[in-house]
PDB file of C-alpha atoms and ligand atoms in Angstrom:
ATOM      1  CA  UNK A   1     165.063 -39.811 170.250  1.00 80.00           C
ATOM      2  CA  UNK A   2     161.728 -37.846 171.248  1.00 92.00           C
ATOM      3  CA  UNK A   3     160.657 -37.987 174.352  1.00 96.00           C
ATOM      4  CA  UNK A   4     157.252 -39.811 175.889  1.00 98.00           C
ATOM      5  CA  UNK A   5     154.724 -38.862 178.417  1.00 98.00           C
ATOM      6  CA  UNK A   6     152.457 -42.156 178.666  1.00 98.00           C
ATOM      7  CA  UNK A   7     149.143 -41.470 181.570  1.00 98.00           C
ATOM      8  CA  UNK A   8     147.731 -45.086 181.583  1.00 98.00           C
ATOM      9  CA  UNK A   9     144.614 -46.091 183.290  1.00 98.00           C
ATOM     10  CA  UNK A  10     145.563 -43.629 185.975  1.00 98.00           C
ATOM     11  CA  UNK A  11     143.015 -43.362 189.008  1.00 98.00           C
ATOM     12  CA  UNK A  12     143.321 -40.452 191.506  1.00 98.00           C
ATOM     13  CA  UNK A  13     141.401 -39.815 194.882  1.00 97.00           C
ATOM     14  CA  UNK A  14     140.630 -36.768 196.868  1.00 96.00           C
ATOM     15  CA  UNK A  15     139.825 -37.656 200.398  1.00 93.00           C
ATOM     16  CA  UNK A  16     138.505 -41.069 199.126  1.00 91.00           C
ATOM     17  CA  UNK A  17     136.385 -39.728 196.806  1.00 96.00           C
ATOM     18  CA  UNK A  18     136.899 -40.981 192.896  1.00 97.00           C
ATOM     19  CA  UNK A  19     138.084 -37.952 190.968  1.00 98.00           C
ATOM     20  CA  UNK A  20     140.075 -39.674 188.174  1.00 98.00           C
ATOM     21  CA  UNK A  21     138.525 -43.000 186.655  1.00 98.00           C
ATOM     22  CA  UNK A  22     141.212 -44.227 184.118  1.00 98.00           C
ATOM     23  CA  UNK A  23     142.758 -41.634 182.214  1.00 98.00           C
ATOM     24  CA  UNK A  24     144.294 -42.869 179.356  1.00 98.00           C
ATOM     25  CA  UNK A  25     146.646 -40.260 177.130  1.00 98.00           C
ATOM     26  CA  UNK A  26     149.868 -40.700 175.192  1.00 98.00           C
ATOM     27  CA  UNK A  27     152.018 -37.471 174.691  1.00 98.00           C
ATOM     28  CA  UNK A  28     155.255 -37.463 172.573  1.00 98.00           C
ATOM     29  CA  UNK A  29     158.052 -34.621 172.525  1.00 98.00           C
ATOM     30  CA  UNK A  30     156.930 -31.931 168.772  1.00 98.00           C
ATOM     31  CA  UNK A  31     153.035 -32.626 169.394  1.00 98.00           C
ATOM     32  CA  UNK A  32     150.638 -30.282 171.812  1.00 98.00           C
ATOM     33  CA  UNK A  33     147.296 -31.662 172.765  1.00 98.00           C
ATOM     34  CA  UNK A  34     144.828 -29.557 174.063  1.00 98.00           C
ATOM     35  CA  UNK A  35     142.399 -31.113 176.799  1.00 98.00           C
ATOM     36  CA  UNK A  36     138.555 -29.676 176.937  1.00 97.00           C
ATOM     37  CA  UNK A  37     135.992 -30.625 179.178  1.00 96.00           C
ATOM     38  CA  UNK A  38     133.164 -29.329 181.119  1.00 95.00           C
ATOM     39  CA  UNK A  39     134.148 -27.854 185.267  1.00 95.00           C
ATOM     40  CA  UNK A  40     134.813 -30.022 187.939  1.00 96.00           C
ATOM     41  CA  UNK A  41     136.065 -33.101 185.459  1.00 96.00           C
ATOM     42  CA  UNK A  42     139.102 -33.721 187.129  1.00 97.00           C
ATOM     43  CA  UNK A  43     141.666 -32.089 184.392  1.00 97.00           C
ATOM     44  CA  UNK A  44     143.403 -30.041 187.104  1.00 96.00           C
ATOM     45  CA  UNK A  45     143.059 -33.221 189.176  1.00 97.00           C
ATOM     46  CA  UNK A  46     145.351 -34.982 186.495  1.00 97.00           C
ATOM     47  CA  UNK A  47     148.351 -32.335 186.503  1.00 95.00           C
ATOM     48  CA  UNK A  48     148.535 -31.955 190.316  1.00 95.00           C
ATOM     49  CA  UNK A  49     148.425 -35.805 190.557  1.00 96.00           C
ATOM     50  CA  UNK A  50     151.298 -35.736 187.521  1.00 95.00           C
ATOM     51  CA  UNK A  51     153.032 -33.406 189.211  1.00 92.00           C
ATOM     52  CA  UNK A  52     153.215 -35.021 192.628  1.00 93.00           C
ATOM     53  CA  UNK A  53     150.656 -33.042 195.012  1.00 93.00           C
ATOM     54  CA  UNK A  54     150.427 -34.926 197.916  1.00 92.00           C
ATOM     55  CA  UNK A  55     146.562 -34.559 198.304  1.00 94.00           C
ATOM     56  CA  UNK A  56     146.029 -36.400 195.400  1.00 96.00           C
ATOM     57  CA  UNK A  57     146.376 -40.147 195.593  1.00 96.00           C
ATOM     58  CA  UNK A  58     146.761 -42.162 192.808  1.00 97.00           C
ATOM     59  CA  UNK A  59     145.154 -45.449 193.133  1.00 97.00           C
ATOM     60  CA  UNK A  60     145.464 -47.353 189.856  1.00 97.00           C
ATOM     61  CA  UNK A  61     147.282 -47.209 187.008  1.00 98.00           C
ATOM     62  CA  UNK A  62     150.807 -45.259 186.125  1.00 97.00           C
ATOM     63  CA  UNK A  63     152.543 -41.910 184.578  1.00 98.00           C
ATOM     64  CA  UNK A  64     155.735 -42.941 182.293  1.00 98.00           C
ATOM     65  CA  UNK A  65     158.253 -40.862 181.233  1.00 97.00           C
ATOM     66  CA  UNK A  66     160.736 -42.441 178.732  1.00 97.00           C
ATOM     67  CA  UNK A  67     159.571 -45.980 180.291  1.00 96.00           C
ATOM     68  CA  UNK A  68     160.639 -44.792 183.824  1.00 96.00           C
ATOM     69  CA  UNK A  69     157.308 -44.188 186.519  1.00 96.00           C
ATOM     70  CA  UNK A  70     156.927 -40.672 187.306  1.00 96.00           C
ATOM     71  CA  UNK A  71     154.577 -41.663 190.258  1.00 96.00           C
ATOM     72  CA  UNK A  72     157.632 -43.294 192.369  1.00 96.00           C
ATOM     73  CA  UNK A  73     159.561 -39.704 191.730  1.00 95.00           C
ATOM     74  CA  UNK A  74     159.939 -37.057 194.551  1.00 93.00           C
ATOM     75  CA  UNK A  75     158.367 -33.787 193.506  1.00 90.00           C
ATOM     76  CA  UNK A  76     161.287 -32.624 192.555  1.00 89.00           C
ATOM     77  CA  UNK A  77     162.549 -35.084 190.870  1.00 93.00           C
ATOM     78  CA  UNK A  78     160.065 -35.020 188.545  1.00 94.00           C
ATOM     79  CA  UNK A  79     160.936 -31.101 187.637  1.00 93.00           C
ATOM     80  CA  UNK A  80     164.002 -32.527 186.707  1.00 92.00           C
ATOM     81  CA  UNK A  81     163.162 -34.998 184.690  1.00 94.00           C
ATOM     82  CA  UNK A  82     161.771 -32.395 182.404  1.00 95.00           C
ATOM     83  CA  UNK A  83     157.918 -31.766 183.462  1.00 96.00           C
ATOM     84  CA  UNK A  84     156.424 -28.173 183.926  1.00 95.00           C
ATOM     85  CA  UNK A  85     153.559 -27.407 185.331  1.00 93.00           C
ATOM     86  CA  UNK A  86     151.592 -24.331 184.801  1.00 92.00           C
ATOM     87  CA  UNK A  87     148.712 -23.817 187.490  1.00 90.00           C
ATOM     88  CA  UNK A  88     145.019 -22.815 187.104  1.00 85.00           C
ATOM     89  CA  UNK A  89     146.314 -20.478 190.201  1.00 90.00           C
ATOM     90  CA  UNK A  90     149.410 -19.762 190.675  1.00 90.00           C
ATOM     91  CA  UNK A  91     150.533 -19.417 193.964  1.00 88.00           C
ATOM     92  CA  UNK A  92     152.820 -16.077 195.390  1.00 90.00           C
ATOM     93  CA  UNK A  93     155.723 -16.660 196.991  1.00 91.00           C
ATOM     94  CA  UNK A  94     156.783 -13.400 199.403  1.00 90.00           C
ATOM     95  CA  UNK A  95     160.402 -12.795 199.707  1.00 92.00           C
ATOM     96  CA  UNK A  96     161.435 -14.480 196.465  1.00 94.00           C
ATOM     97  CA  UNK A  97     161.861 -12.567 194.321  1.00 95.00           C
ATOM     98  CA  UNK A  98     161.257 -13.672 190.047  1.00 95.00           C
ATOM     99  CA  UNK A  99     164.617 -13.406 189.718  1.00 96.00           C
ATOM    100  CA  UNK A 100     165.949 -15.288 192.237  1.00 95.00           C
ATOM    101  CA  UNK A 101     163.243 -18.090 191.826  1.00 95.00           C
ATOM    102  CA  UNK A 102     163.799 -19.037 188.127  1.00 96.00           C
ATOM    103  CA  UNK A 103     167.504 -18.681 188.718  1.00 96.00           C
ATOM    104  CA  UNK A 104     166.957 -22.079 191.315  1.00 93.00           C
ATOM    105  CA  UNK A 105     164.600 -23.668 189.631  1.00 94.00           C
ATOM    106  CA  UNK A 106     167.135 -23.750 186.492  1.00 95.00           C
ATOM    107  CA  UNK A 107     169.886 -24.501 188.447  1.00 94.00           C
ATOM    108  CA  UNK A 108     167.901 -27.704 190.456  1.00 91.00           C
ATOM    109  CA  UNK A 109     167.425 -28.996 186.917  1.00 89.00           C
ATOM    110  CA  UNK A 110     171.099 -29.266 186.705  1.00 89.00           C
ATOM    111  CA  UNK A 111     174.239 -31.372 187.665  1.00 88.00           C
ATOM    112  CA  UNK A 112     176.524 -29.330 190.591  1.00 88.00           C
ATOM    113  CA  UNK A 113     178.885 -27.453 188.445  1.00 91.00           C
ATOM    114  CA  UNK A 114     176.593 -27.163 185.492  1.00 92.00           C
ATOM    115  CA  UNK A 115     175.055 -23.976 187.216  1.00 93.00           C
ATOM    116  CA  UNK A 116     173.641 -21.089 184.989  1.00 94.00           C
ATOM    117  CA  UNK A 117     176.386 -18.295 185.476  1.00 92.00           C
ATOM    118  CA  UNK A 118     174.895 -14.444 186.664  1.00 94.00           C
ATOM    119  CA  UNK A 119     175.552 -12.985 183.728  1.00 95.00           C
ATOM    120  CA  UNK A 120     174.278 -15.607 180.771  1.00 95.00           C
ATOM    121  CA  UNK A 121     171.308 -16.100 183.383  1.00 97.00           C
ATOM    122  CA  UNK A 122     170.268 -12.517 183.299  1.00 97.00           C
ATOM    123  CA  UNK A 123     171.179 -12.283 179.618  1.00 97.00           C
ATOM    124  CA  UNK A 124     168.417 -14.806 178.803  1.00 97.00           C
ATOM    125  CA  UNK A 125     166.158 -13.335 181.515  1.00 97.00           C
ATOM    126  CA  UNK A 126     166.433  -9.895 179.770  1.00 97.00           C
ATOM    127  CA  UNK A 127     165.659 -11.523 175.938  1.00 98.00           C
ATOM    128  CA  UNK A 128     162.468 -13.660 176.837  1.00 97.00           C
ATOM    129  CA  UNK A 129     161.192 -10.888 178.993  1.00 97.00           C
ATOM    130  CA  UNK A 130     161.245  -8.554 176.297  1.00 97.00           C
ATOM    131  CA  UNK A 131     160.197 -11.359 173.497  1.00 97.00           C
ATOM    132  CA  UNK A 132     157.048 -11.525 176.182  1.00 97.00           C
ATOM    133  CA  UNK A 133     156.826  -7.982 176.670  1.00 96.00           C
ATOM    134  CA  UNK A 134     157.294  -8.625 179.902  1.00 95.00           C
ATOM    135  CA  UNK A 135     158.313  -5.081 182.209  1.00 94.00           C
ATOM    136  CA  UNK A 136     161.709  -5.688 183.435  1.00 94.00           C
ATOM    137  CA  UNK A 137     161.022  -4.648 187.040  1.00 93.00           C
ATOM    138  CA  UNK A 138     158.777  -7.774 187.546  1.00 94.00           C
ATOM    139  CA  UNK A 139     161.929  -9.645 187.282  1.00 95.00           C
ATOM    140  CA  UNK A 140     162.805  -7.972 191.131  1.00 95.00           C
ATOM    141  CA  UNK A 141     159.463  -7.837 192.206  1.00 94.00           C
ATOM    142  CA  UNK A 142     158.295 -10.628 194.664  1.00 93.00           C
ATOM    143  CA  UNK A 143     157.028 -14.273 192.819  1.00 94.00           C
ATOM    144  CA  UNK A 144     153.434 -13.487 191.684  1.00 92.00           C
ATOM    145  CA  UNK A 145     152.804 -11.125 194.817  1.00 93.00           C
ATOM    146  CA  UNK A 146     150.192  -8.330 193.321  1.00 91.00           C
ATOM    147  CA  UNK A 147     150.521  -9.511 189.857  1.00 92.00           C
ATOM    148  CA  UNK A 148     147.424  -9.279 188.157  1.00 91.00           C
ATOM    149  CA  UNK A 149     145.359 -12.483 186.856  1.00 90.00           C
ATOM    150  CA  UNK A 150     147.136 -11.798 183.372  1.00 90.00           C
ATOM    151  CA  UNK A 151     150.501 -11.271 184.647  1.00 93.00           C
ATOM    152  CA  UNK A 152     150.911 -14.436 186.439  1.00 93.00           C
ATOM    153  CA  UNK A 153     149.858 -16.332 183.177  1.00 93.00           C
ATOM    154  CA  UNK A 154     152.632 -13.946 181.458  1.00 95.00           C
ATOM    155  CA  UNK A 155     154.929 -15.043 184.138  1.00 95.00           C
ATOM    156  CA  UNK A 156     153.982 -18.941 183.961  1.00 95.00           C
ATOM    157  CA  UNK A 157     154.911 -18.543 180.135  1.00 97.00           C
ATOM    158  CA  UNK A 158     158.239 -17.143 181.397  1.00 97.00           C
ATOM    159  CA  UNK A 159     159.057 -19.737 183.790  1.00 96.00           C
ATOM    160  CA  UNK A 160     158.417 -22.229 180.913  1.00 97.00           C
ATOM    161  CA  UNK A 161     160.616 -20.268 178.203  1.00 97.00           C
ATOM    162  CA  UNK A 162     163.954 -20.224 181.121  1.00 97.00           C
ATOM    163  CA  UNK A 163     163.341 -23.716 182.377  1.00 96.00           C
ATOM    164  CA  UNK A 164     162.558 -25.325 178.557  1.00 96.00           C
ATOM    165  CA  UNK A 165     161.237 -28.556 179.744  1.00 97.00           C
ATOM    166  CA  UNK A 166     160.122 -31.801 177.997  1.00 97.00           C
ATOM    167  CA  UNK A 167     157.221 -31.724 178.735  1.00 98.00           C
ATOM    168  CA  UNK A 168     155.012 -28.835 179.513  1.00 98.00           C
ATOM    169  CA  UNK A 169     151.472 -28.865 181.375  1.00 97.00           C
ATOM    170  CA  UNK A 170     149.719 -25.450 181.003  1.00 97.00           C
ATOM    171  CA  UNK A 171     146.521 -25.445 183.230  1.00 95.00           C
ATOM    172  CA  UNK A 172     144.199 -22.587 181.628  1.00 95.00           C
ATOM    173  CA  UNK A 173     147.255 -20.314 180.696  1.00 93.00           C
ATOM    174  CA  UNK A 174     144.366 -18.694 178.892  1.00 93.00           C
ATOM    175  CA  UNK A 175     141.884 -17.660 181.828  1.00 91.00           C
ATOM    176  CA  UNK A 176     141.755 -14.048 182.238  1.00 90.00           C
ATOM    177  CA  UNK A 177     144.045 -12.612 179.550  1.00 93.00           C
ATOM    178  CA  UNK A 178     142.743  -9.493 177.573  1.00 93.00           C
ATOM    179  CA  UNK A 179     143.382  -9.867 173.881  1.00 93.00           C
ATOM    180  CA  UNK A 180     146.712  -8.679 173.660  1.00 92.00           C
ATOM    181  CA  UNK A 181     148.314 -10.769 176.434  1.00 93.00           C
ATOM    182  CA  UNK A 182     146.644 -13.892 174.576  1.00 95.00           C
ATOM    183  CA  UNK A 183     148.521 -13.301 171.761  1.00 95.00           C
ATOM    184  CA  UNK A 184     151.529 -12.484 173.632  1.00 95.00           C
ATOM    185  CA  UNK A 185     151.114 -15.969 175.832  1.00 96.00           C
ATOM    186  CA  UNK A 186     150.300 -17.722 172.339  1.00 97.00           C
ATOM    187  CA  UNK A 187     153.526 -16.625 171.135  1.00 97.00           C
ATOM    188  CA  UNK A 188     155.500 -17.699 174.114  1.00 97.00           C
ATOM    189  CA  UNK A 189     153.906 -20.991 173.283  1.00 97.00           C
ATOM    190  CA  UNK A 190     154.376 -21.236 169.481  1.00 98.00           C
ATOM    191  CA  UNK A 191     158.252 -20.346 170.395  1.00 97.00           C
ATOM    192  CA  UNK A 192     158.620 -23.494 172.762  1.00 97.00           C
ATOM    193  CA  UNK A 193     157.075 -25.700 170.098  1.00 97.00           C
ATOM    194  CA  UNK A 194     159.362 -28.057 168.219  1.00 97.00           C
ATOM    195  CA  UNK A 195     161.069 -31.343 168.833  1.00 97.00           C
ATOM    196  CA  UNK A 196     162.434 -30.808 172.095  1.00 97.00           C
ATOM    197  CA  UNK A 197     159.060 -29.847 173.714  1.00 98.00           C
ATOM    198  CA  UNK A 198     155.827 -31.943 174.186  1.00 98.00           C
ATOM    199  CA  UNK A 199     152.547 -29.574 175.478  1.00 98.00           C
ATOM    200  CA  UNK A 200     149.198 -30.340 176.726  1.00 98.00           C
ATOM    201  CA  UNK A 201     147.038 -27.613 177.306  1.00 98.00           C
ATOM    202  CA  UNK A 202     144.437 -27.441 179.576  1.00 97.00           C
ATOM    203  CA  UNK A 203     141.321 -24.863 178.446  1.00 95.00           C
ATOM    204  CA  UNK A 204     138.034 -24.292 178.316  1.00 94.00           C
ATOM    205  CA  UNK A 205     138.029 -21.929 175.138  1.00 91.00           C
ATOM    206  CA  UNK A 206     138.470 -22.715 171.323  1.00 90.00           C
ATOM    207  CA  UNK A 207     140.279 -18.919 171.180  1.00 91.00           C
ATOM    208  CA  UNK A 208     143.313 -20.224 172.472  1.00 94.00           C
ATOM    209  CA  UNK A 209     143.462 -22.723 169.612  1.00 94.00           C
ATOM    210  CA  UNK A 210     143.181 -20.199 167.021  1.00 94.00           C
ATOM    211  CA  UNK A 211     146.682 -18.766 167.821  1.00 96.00           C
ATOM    212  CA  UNK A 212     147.943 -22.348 168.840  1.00 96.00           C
ATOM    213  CA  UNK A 213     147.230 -24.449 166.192  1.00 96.00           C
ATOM    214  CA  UNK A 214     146.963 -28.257 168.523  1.00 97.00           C
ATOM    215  CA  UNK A 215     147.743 -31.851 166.967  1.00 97.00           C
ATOM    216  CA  UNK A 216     145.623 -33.252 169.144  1.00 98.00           C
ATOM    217  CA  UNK A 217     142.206 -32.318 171.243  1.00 98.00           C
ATOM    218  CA  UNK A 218     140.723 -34.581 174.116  1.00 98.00           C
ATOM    219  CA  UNK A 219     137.730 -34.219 175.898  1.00 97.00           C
ATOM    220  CA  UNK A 220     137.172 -35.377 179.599  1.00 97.00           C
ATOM    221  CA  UNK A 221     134.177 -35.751 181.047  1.00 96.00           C
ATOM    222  CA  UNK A 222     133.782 -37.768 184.611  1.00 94.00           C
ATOM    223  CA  UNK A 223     137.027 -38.525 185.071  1.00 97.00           C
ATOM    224  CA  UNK A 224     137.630 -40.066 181.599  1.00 97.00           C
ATOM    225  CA  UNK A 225     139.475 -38.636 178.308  1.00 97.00           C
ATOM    226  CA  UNK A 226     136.280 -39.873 176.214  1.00 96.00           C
ATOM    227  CA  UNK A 227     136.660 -38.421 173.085  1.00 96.00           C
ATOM    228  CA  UNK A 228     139.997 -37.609 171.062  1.00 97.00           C
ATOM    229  CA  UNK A 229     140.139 -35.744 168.008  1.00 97.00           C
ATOM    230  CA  UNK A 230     141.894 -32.834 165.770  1.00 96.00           C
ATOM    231  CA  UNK A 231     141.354 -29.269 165.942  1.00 94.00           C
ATOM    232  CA  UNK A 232     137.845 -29.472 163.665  1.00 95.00           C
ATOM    233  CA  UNK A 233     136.636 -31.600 167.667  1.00 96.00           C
ATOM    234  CA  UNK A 234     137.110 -28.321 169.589  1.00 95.00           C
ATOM    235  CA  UNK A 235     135.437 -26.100 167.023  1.00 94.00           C
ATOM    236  CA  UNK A 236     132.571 -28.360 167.737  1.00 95.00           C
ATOM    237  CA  UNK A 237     132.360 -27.802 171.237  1.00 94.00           C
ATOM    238  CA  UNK A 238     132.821 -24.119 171.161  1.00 93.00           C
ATOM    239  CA  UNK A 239     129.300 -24.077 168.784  1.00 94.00           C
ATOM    240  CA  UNK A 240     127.414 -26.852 169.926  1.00 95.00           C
ATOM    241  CA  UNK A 241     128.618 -27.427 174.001  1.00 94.00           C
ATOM    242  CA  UNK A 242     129.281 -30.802 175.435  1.00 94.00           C
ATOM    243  CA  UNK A 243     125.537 -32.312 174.983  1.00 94.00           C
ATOM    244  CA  UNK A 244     126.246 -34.088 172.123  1.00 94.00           C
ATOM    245  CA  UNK A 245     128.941 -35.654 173.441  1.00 94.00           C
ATOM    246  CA  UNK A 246     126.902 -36.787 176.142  1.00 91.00           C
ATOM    247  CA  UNK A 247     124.056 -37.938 174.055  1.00 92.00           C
ATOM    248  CA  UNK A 248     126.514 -39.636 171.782  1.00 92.00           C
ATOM    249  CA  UNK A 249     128.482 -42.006 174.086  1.00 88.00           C
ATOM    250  CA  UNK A 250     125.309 -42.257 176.417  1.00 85.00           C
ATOM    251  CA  UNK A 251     126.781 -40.446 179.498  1.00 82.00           C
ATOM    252  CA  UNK A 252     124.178 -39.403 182.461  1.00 78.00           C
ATOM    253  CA  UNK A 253     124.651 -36.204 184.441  1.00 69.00           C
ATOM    254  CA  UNK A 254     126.106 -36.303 187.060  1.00 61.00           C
ATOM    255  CA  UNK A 255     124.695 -35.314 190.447  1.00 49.00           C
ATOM    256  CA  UNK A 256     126.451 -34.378 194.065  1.00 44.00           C
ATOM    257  CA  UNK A 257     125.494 -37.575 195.375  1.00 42.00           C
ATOM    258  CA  UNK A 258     125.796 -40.312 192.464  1.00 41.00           C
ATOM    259  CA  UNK A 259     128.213 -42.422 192.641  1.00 41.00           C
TER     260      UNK A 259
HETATM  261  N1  ATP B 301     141.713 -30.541 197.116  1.00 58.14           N
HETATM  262  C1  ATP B 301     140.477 -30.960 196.853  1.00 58.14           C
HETATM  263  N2  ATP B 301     139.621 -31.307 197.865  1.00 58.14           N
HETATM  264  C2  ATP B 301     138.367 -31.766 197.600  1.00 58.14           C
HETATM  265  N3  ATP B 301     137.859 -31.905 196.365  1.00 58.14           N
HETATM  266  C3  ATP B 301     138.651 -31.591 195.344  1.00 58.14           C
HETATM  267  C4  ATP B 301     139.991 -31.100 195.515  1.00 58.14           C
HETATM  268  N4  ATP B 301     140.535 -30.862 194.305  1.00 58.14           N
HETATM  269  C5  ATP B 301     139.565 -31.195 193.408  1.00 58.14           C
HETATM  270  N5  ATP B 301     138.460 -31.624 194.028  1.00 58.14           N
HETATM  271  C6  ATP B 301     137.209 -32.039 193.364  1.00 58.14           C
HETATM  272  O1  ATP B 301     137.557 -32.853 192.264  1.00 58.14           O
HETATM  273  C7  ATP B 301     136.713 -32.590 191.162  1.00 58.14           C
HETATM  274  C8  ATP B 301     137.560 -32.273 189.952  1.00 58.14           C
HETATM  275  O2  ATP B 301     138.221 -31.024 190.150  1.00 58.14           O
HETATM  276  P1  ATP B 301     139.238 -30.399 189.106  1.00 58.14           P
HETATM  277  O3  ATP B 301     139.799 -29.181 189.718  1.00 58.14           O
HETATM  278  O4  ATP B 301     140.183 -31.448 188.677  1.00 58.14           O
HETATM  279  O5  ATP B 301     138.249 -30.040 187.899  1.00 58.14           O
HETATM  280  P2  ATP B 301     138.547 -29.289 186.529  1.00 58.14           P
HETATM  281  O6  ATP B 301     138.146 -30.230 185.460  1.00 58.14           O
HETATM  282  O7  ATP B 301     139.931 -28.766 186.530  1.00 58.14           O
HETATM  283  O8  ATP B 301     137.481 -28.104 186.587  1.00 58.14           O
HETATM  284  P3  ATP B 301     137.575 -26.561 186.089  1.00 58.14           P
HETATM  285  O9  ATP B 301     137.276 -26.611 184.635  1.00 58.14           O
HETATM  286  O10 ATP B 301     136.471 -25.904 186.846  1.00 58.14           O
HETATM  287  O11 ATP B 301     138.928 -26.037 186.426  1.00 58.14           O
HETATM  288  C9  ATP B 301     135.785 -31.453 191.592  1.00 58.14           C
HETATM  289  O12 ATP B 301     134.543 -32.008 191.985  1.00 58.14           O
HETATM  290  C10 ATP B 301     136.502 -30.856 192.764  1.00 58.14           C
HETATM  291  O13 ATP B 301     135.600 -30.270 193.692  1.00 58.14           O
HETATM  292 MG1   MG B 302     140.722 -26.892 186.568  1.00 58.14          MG
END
């Protein structure tokens, strides 16, 4: 049966300050949704607070995997459980090398015993780096230490192609990518899609959704999905903006000090 990623009414903090106001969003396993939404919303906000960063304290409200509460998971038991997430920035890691970090991260997602063996985990290594046109020496090179904007995003997308998880969250996979890598990113994407695998995508760019077509686009504004759609929604905002939306549901601007 497909998996389900259910965010209800969930309300997140920084430092006491209301960042998330009752995000509502129901993801199943075969569908990607792409969330839009003007800077500073709180859409990073939701996949750190998914993904268990301790600054981020969730005050209302609950994250559901399969029925069972993500929120009352350890970090790391919530990478097991089958969620990814891909960072807006993601961080380096000196001494690890690529290798040696996707071979324990695959292995923590499974029973003692069940480990990958060296040579069907290098044998996979070798395929998806090549399917992502990936340089095989980045494989031995320290985790994201010098790689370029682009080539961490390349090397997010090969994390998520070894670790195939439920449920992926890709945090502007799309920032700084020249044309080529897009496509090559989009593909990494397009390969994970299917039954087994349940995306939502975090951008700020309609281009992304040419190459991956999305069942479902959301926008947040002020700590609120407040507008759900199909792909026709994000056309929308890449001609027109997010004024409309404003105007349409009545929503003020926000400034520094309203509350
Ligand atoms: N660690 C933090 N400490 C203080 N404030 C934070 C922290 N993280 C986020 N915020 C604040 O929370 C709000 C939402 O930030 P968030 O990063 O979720 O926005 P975003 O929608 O991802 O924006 P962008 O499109 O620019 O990436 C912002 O006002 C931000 O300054
Ligand atoms: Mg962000």
């Amino acid at each position: 049966m497909a998996s389900v990623l259910e965010i209800k009414d969930l309300h997140v903090s920084i430092e006491d300050k209301e960042i998330l106001k009752g995000v509502n969003l129901t993801i199943k396993q075969g569908e990607i949704h792409a969330i839009m939404g003007p800077n500073g919303t709180g859409k990073s906000t939701l996949s750190s607070a998914i993904m268990g960063h301790p600054k981020y304290i969730v005050t209302q409200g609950e994250v559901l995997l399969d029925g069972e509460n993500v929120l009352e998971m350890e970090v790391d038991e919530r990478a097991q459980a089958g969620l990814f997430l891909a960072m807006q920035y993601p961080s380096e890691i000196s001494g690890v090398t690529n290798a040696d970090f996707l071979r324990s991260a695959i292995n923590s997602r499974r029973e003692e015993g069940q480990e990958i063996n060296l040579m069907q985990f290098i044998k996979k290594l070798d395929k998806q780096m090549e399917f992502l046109e990936m340089d095989l020496d980045m494989a031995q090179r320290y985790l994201n230490e010098g790689f370029s904007g682009g080539e961490k995003k390349r090397n997010e997308i090969l994390q998520l192609m070894m670790l195939e998880p439920k449920f992926a969250i890709l945090d502007e996979i799309d920032s700084g990518l020249d044309i080529d890598a897009l496509k090559v990113v989009s593909k990494g994407i397009n390969q994970m899609r299917g039954e087994n695998f349940g995306c939502l995508i975090i951008t700020h760019y309609q281009r992304l959704l040419n190459y991956i077509t999305p069942d479902y686009v959301h926008v947040m504004m002020q700590g609120r999905v407040v507008k759900s759609g199909g792909e026709e929604l994000a056309q929308r905002l890449e001609a027109e903006g997010y004024d409309w939306i404003k105007q349409e549901l009545n929503i003020e601007d926000e400034t520094v000090n309203a509350e």
